One Martini backbone bead per residue (centre of mass of N, CA, C, O) as a GRO file, in nm:
protein
   58
    1MET     BB    1   0.984  -0.936   0.165
    2ALA     BB    2   1.239  -0.830   0.031
    3ASP     BB    3   1.118  -0.771  -0.244
    4ALA     BB    4   0.920  -0.553  -0.147
    5MET     BB    5   1.136  -0.356  -0.026
    6GLY     BB    6   1.289  -0.322  -0.301
    7LEU     BB    7   1.055  -0.204  -0.456
    8PHE     BB    8   0.997   0.028  -0.261
    9THR     BB    9   1.274   0.162  -0.295
   10LYS     BB   10   1.267   0.204  -0.605
   11GLY     BB   11   1.012   0.388  -0.593
   12VAL     BB   12   1.120   0.609  -0.428
   13LYS     BB   13   1.358   0.679  -0.613
   14TRP     BB   14   1.198   0.739  -0.864
   15SER     BB   15   1.008   0.959  -0.742
   16TYR     BB   16   1.239   1.149  -0.675
   17ARG     BB   17   1.367   1.187  -0.951
   18LYS     BB   18   1.094   1.286  -1.087
   19TYR     BB   19   0.943   1.472  -0.824
   20GLY     BB   20   1.089   1.458  -0.561
   21VAL     BB   21   0.993   1.494  -0.244
   22LYS     BB   22   0.695   1.487  -0.290
   23GLY     BB   23   0.681   1.221  -0.446
   24ALA     BB   24   0.809   1.041  -0.224
   25ALA     BB   25   0.592   1.109  -0.016
   26ALA     BB   26   0.354   1.005  -0.176
   27PHE     BB   27   0.454   0.715  -0.206
   28VAL     BB   28   0.462   0.649   0.096
   29LEU     BB   29   0.170   0.707   0.156
   30ALA     BB   30   0.046   0.505  -0.041
   31GLY     BB   31   0.184   0.259   0.087
   32VAL     BB   32   0.046   0.277   0.359
   33VAL     BB   33  -0.241   0.268   0.273
   34ALA     BB   34  -0.220  -0.005   0.124
   35TYR     BB   35  -0.135  -0.169   0.372
   36TYR     BB   36  -0.384  -0.118   0.540
   37VAL     BB   37  -0.606  -0.222   0.350
   38VAL     BB   38  -0.497  -0.502   0.307
   39SER     BB   39  -0.481  -0.594   0.610
   40GLU     BB   40  -0.784  -0.557   0.667
   41LYS     BB   41  -0.886  -0.769   0.455
   42ILE     BB   42  -0.731  -1.007   0.561
   43ASP     BB   43  -0.845  -0.998   0.851
   44ALA     BB   44  -1.150  -1.037   0.751
   45ALA     BB   45  -1.106  -1.307   0.611
   46LEU     BB   46  -0.996  -1.467   0.868
   47GLU     BB   47  -1.268  -1.402   1.034
   48GLY     BB   48  -1.526  -1.409   0.821
   49ASP     BB   49  -1.574  -1.091   0.727
   50THR     BB   50  -1.801  -1.047   0.425
   51GLU     BB   51  -2.044  -0.846   0.431
   52GLY     BB   52  -1.925  -0.593   0.251
   53GLU     BB   53  -1.873  -0.748  -0.032
   54SER     BB   54  -2.159  -0.840  -0.152
   55GLY     BB   55  -2.399  -0.591  -0.138
   56ASP     BB   56  -2.646  -0.786   0.006
   57ALA     BB   57  -2.735  -0.680   0.318
   58ALA     BB   58  -3.059  -0.746   0.384
   0.00000   0.00000   0.00000
């Protein structure tokens, strides 16, 4: 977990240096969205709900 936070911090710093405040804010927003999507997929997998992933829910 500490490695993930370190990488996230480095990413925010990099985006701030390269793109300014808007870049850092966009990086944080993208991180939050990615965290939400991944956590929802993990929760669904743990519950055994894989109906949407197969594509043939006939």
